[in-house]
Structure formats: C-alpha cells, structure tokens
PDB file of C-alpha atoms in Angstrom:
ATOM      1  CA  MET A 277      50.989 -53.880 -22.789  1.00 79.00           C
ATOM      2  CA  SER A 278      54.647 -53.633 -22.459  1.00 86.00           C
ATOM      3  CA  LEU A 279      56.966 -53.593 -19.217  1.00 84.00           C
ATOM      4  CA  LEU A 280      59.583 -50.538 -19.757  1.00 82.00           C
ATOM      5  CA  GLY A 281      62.070 -50.619 -17.212  1.00 86.00           C
ATOM      6  CA  LEU A 282      62.210 -50.998 -13.338  1.00 88.00           C
ATOM      7  CA  HIS A 283      61.307 -47.748 -11.368  1.00 91.00           C
ATOM      8  CA  HIS A 284      62.991 -48.689  -8.155  1.00 95.00           C
ATOM      9  CA  VAL A 285      63.800 -51.669  -5.891  1.00 95.00           C
ATOM     10  CA  GLN A 286      62.188 -51.687  -2.178  1.00 96.00           C
ATOM     11  CA  LEU A 287      64.103 -53.559   0.652  1.00 97.00           C
ATOM     12  CA  ALA A 288      62.756 -53.827   4.145  1.00 98.00           C
ATOM     13  CA  ILE A 289      65.038 -52.669   7.377  1.00 98.00           C
ATOM     14  CA  PRO A 290      63.837 -52.769  11.129  1.00 98.00           C
ATOM     15  CA  TYR A 291      61.841 -50.096  12.850  1.00 96.00           C
ATOM     16  CA  GLY A 292      64.198 -46.998  13.692  1.00 96.00           C
ATOM     17  CA  ALA A 293      67.243 -48.179  11.864  1.00 97.00           C
ATOM     18  CA  GLU A 294      67.348 -45.028   9.092  1.00 97.00           C
ATOM     19  CA  ASP A 295      70.862 -44.482  10.426  1.00 97.00           C
ATOM     20  CA  ARG A 296      72.443 -47.408   9.981  1.00 97.00           C
ATOM     21  CA  ALA A 297      70.989 -47.273   6.757  1.00 98.00           C
ATOM     22  CA  ARG A 298      72.208 -44.347   5.676  1.00 98.00           C
ATOM     23  CA  ALA A 299      75.514 -44.963   6.947  1.00 98.00           C
ATOM     24  CA  PHE A 300      75.710 -47.979   5.157  1.00 98.00           C
ATOM     25  CA  TYR A 301      73.687 -46.952   1.690  1.00 98.00           C
ATOM     26  CA  GLY A 302      74.807 -43.575   1.857  1.00 97.00           C
ATOM     27  CA  ASP A 303      78.223 -43.504   3.215  1.00 97.00           C
ATOM     28  CA  LEU A 304      80.030 -46.723   2.513  1.00 97.00           C
ATOM     29  CA  LEU A 305      78.189 -47.313  -0.987  1.00 97.00           C
ATOM     30  CA  GLY A 306      77.929 -43.787  -2.064  1.00 95.00           C
ATOM     31  CA  LEU A 307      74.199 -43.521  -2.694  1.00 96.00           C
ATOM     32  CA  THR A 308      72.637 -40.080  -2.481  1.00 97.00           C
ATOM     33  CA  VAL A 309      69.482 -39.714  -0.064  1.00 97.00           C
ATOM     34  CA  VAL A 310      66.747 -38.138  -1.471  1.00 97.00           C
ATOM     35  CA  PRO A 311      63.608 -36.799   0.079  1.00 95.00           C
ATOM     36  CA  LYS A 312      60.425 -38.852   0.162  1.00 93.00           C
ATOM     37  CA  PRO A 313      57.194 -37.560  -0.740  1.00 91.00           C
ATOM     38  CA  GLN A 314      55.571 -35.712   2.185  1.00 91.00           C
ATOM     39  CA  GLU A 315      52.595 -38.143   2.119  1.00 93.00           C
ATOM     40  CA  LEU A 316      54.896 -41.460   2.739  1.00 90.00           C
ATOM     41  CA  ALA A 317      57.580 -39.426   5.247  1.00 86.00           C
ATOM     42  CA  GLY A 318      55.910 -40.381   8.361  1.00 88.00           C
ATOM     43  CA  ARG A 319      56.288 -43.961   7.585  1.00 91.00           C
ATOM     44  CA  GLY A 320      59.880 -43.848   7.938  1.00 92.00           C
ATOM     45  CA  GLY A 321      62.449 -45.739   5.898  1.00 96.00           C
ATOM     46  CA  LEU A 322      64.676 -43.592   3.265  1.00 96.00           C
ATOM     47  CA  TRP A 323      65.091 -43.307  -0.150  1.00 97.00           C
ATOM     48  CA  PHE A 324      68.487 -43.485  -2.004  1.00 97.00           C
ATOM     49  CA  GLU A 325      69.139 -42.446  -5.654  1.00 95.00           C
ATOM     50  CA  THR A 326      72.218 -42.239  -7.850  1.00 93.00           C
ATOM     51  CA  GLY A 327      71.923 -41.699 -11.574  1.00 91.00           C
ATOM     52  CA  THR A 328      69.079 -43.916 -12.701  1.00 92.00           C
ATOM     53  CA  LEU A 329      69.073 -46.015  -9.830  1.00 94.00           C
ATOM     54  CA  ARG A 330      66.753 -45.771  -7.003  1.00 96.00           C
ATOM     55  CA  LEU A 331      66.714 -47.758  -3.710  1.00 97.00           C
ATOM     56  CA  HIS A 332      63.727 -47.270  -1.205  1.00 97.00           C
ATOM     57  CA  LEU A 333      64.049 -48.861   2.379  1.00 97.00           C
ATOM     58  CA  GLY A 334      61.055 -49.140   4.095  1.00 97.00           C
ATOM     59  CA  ILE A 335      60.154 -50.150   7.664  1.00 97.00           C
ATOM     60  CA  GLU A 336      59.045 -53.725   8.199  1.00 96.00           C
ATOM     61  CA  THR A 337      57.737 -54.711  11.725  1.00 95.00           C
ATOM     62  CA  PRO A 338      58.338 -57.588  12.357  1.00 96.00           C
ATOM     63  CA  PHE A 339      61.382 -57.302  10.433  1.00 97.00           C
ATOM     64  CA  ASN A 340      62.843 -60.154   8.192  1.00 95.00           C
ATOM     65  CA  PRO A 341      65.478 -59.596   5.967  1.00 96.00           C
ATOM     66  CA  ALA A 342      65.546 -60.884   2.371  1.00 94.00           C
ATOM     67  CA  ARG A 343      68.278 -63.813   2.713  1.00 93.00           C
ATOM     68  CA  LYS A 344      67.196 -65.330  -1.213  1.00 95.00           C
ATOM     69  CA  ALA A 345      65.520 -62.318  -3.050  1.00 95.00           C
ATOM     70  CA  HIS A 346      67.890 -59.380  -3.390  1.00 96.00           C
ATOM     71  CA  PRO A 347      68.886 -56.661  -6.085  1.00 96.00           C
ATOM     72  CA  ALA A 348      71.935 -57.095  -8.067  1.00 95.00           C
ATOM     73  CA  PHE A 349      73.871 -54.024  -8.446  1.00 96.00           C
ATOM     74  CA  THR A 350      76.017 -53.366 -11.575  1.00 95.00           C
ATOM     75  CA  VAL A 351      79.281 -51.192 -10.256  1.00 95.00           C
ATOM     76  CA  GLN A 352      82.464 -49.964 -12.144  1.00 94.00           C
ATOM     77  CA  ASP A 353      85.139 -51.665  -9.851  1.00 95.00           C
ATOM     78  CA  LEU A 354      84.201 -54.594  -8.175  1.00 95.00           C
ATOM     79  CA  ILE A 355      87.522 -54.900  -6.816  1.00 95.00           C
ATOM     80  CA  ALA A 356      87.730 -51.284  -5.274  1.00 96.00           C
ATOM     81  CA  LEU A 357      84.083 -52.216  -3.716  1.00 97.00           C
ATOM     82  CA  ARG A 358      85.129 -55.341  -2.318  1.00 96.00           C
ATOM     83  CA  THR A 359      88.020 -54.051  -0.741  1.00 96.00           C
ATOM     84  CA  ARG A 360      86.148 -51.036   0.697  1.00 96.00           C
ATOM     85  CA  LEU A 361      83.258 -53.521   2.215  1.00 97.00           C
ATOM     86  CA  ALA A 362      86.125 -55.623   3.543  1.00 95.00           C
ATOM     87  CA  ALA A 363      87.775 -52.707   5.479  1.00 96.00           C
ATOM     88  CA  ALA A 364      84.262 -51.888   6.609  1.00 97.00           C
ATOM     89  CA  GLU A 365      83.961 -55.302   7.842  1.00 96.00           C
ATOM     90  CA  VAL A 366      81.309 -56.303   5.746  1.00 97.00           C
ATOM     91  CA  GLU A 367      81.229 -60.030   4.738  1.00 91.00           C
ATOM     92  CA  VAL A 368      81.711 -60.572   1.224  1.00 95.00           C
ATOM     93  CA  THR A 369      80.822 -64.289  -0.122  1.00 94.00           C
ATOM     94  CA  GLU A 370      82.232 -65.179  -3.790  1.00 89.00           C
ATOM     95  CA  ILE A 371      79.983 -66.685  -6.094  1.00 92.00           C
ATOM     96  CA  SER A 372      80.559 -68.235  -9.439  1.00 88.00           C
ATOM     97  CA  ALA A 373      81.004 -65.950 -12.341  1.00 80.00           C
ATOM     98  CA  LEU A 374      77.945 -65.781 -15.062  1.00 89.00           C
ATOM     99  CA  PRO A 375      78.913 -65.598 -18.890  1.00 92.00           C
ATOM    100  CA  GLY A 376      80.358 -61.807 -19.238  1.00 92.00           C
ATOM    101  CA  LEU A 377      79.963 -60.849 -14.965  1.00 94.00           C
ATOM    102  CA  THR A 378      82.171 -61.124 -12.455  1.00 94.00           C
ATOM    103  CA  ARG A 379      80.105 -60.885  -8.907  1.00 95.00           C
ATOM    104  CA  PHE A 380      79.949 -61.578  -5.323  1.00 96.00           C
ATOM    105  CA  TYR A 381      77.187 -61.331  -2.101  1.00 97.00           C
ATOM    106  CA  ALA A 382      77.458 -59.311   0.609  1.00 97.00           C
ATOM    107  CA  SER A 383      74.726 -58.250   3.306  1.00 97.00           C
ATOM    108  CA  ASP A 384      73.517 -55.000   4.627  1.00 97.00           C
ATOM    109  CA  PRO A 385      73.600 -54.312   8.107  1.00 97.00           C
ATOM    110  CA  PHE A 386      70.006 -55.780   8.292  1.00 97.00           C
ATOM    111  CA  ARG A 387      71.059 -59.248   6.625  1.00 97.00           C
ATOM    112  CA  ASN A 388      69.304 -58.074   3.180  1.00 98.00           C
ATOM    113  CA  ARG A 389      71.421 -60.183   0.587  1.00 97.00           C
ATOM    114  CA  LEU A 390      72.878 -57.834  -2.067  1.00 97.00           C
ATOM    115  CA  GLU A 391      74.643 -58.843  -5.278  1.00 96.00           C
ATOM    116  CA  PHE A 392      77.220 -56.738  -6.780  1.00 96.00           C
ATOM    117  CA  ILE A 393      78.461 -57.560 -10.297  1.00 96.00           C
ATOM    118  CA  GLN A 394      80.618 -56.394 -12.756  1.00 95.00           C
ATOM    119  CA  PRO A 395      80.666 -56.733 -16.975  1.00 92.00           C
ATOM    120  CA  GLY A 396      83.908 -58.238 -18.251  1.00 84.00           C
TER     121      GLY A 396
END
C-alpha cells in the first residue's frame, strides 16, 4: 500500500454561507465552482476546482472554524495575492519563511486559517 496524492481538502462553513464562500473562494481567489454529485447536493456547501486543486466546503452545524489545521495553497505570485487580499480587507498575518518558501496566513470569511506559499 502506498499513498498516491491528495484528492481534495475539505473545510467547514456555516449553514447558509454559500454565497459568501463563492465570493471569497471563487471571485477573490479565482477558484471555479463545480457541481456536486446529485447524491451530495442536498447537503449544501460548495466544491471548487482549478487545475489539480480541489477544495470542498461542507456545512457544519454547529460551526467551528479551523484555527490551527489548515490547507496550504501554492501560489504563483504571493505579493499580488497579498495585495488583492488587502484590497478586499482580508487580514494577512506574516509568518517566517521556510527554506525555499515565502508564505503568509489569512482567514476566509468564516475564520478558517489558510496558508499561501510561494517557492523561492
């Protein structure tokens, strides 16, 4: 047995928050909403994809944001993303670089922690 890769990451969002999630992950971050399978569509939430990246947002009641556990998204231009997030009044938290990586944290509208990293 061997693990081959990561199929998707799932984060929780509150009930009824799909429009806010679509605005943040779709409009601001540029991910594309994809239809959920019919047997899962009634549960609410959203699925996003771009290239090989798959992000699933599921409804959690009661909702508790992921404050420590988080996805880390590799980006092409960290400075441009930081500027875009700041213009949208998303708070960015600078963190120390790791060898070969520049990075920062931000939170989605639901206070889930997100990490954005750029090699180099």
